[in-house]
C-alpha positions in Angstrom: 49.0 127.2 -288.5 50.8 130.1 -286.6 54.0 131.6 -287.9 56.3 133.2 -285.4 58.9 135.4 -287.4 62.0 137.2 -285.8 60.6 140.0 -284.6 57.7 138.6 -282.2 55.6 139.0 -284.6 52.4 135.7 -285.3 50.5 135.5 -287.7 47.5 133.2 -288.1 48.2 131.2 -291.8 44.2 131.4 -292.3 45.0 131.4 -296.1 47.8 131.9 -298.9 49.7 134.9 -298.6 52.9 136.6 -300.4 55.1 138.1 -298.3 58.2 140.3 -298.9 59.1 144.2 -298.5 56.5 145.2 -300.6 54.8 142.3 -302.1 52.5 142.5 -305.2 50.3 140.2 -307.1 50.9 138.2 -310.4 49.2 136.0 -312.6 47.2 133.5 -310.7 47.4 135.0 -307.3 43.7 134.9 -307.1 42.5 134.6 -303.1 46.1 135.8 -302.0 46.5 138.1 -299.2 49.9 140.2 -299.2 52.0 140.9 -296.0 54.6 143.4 -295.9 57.5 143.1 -294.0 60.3 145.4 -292.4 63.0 144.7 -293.8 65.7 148.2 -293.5 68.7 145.9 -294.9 66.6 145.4 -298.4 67.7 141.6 -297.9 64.2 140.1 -298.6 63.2 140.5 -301.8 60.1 142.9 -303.0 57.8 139.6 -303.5 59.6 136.9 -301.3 57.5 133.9 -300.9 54.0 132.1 -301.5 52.5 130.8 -298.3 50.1 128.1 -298.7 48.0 126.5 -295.6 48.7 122.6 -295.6 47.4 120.1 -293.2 50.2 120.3 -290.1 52.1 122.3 -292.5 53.0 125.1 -294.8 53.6 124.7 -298.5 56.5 128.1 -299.3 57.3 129.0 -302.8 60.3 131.3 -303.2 59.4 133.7 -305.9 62.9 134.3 -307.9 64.3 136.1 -304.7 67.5 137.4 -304.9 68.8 136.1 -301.7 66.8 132.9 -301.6 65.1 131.2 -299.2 65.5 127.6 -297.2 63.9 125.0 -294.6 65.8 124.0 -292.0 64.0 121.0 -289.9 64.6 120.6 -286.3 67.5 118.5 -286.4 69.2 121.2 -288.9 69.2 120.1 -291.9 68.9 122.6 -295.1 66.9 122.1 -297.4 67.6 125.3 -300.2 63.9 126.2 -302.3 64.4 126.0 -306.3 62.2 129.5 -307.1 58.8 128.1 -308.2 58.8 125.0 -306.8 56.3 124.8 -303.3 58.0 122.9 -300.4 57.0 121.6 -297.7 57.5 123.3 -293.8 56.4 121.0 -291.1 55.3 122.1 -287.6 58.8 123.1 -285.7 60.3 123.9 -288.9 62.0 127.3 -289.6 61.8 129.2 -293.1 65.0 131.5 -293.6 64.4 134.4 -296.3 67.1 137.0 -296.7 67.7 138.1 -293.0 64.4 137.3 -291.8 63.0 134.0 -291.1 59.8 132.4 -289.3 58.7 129.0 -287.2 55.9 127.2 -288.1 53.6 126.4 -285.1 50.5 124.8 -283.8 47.4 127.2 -283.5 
């Protein structure tokens, strides 16, 4: 899987990943690779969201952000994330966290 964020940027999903302004590693995050993002309005949190690889999709966790996080499918329906509780982003969906957000794509 490919996700395209905001800014142009793609990165290849080859594994989990956290991702926020400065993300960090807790208890279980064994295998987890961490991706910082810019972020100069501080809306996505410190640790934002787990990133899981799934098979034509992307399993996101929101980590207790304080802004939250959502799915929005492509016919626009909302879908908000409980923190802790993986969800599922299909290929075409888009993952909104604070002001940022991402697609997911086909390799």
């Amino acid at each position: 899987m490919h996700l395209l964020f905001d800014d142009s940027q793609c990165l290849d999903l080859a594994g989990s990943i956290l991702i926020g302004r400065n993300p960090s590693y807790s208890d279980g995050d064994v295998g987890v690779h961490l991706v910082a993002l810019d972020d100069p309005d501080r809306t996505v949190s410190k640790t934002h969201l787990l990133i899981q690889p799934g098979v034509g999709s992307v399993w996101v966790t929101d980590r207790d952000s304080g802004n939250g996080s959502c799915i929005v499918d492509e016919d626009g329906n909302v879908r908000e994330l409980v923190p802790g509780k993986p969800e599922q982003a299909m290929i075409g969906h888009t993952v909104y966290f604070g002001d940022r957000y991402f697609q997911v794509e086909h390799p």
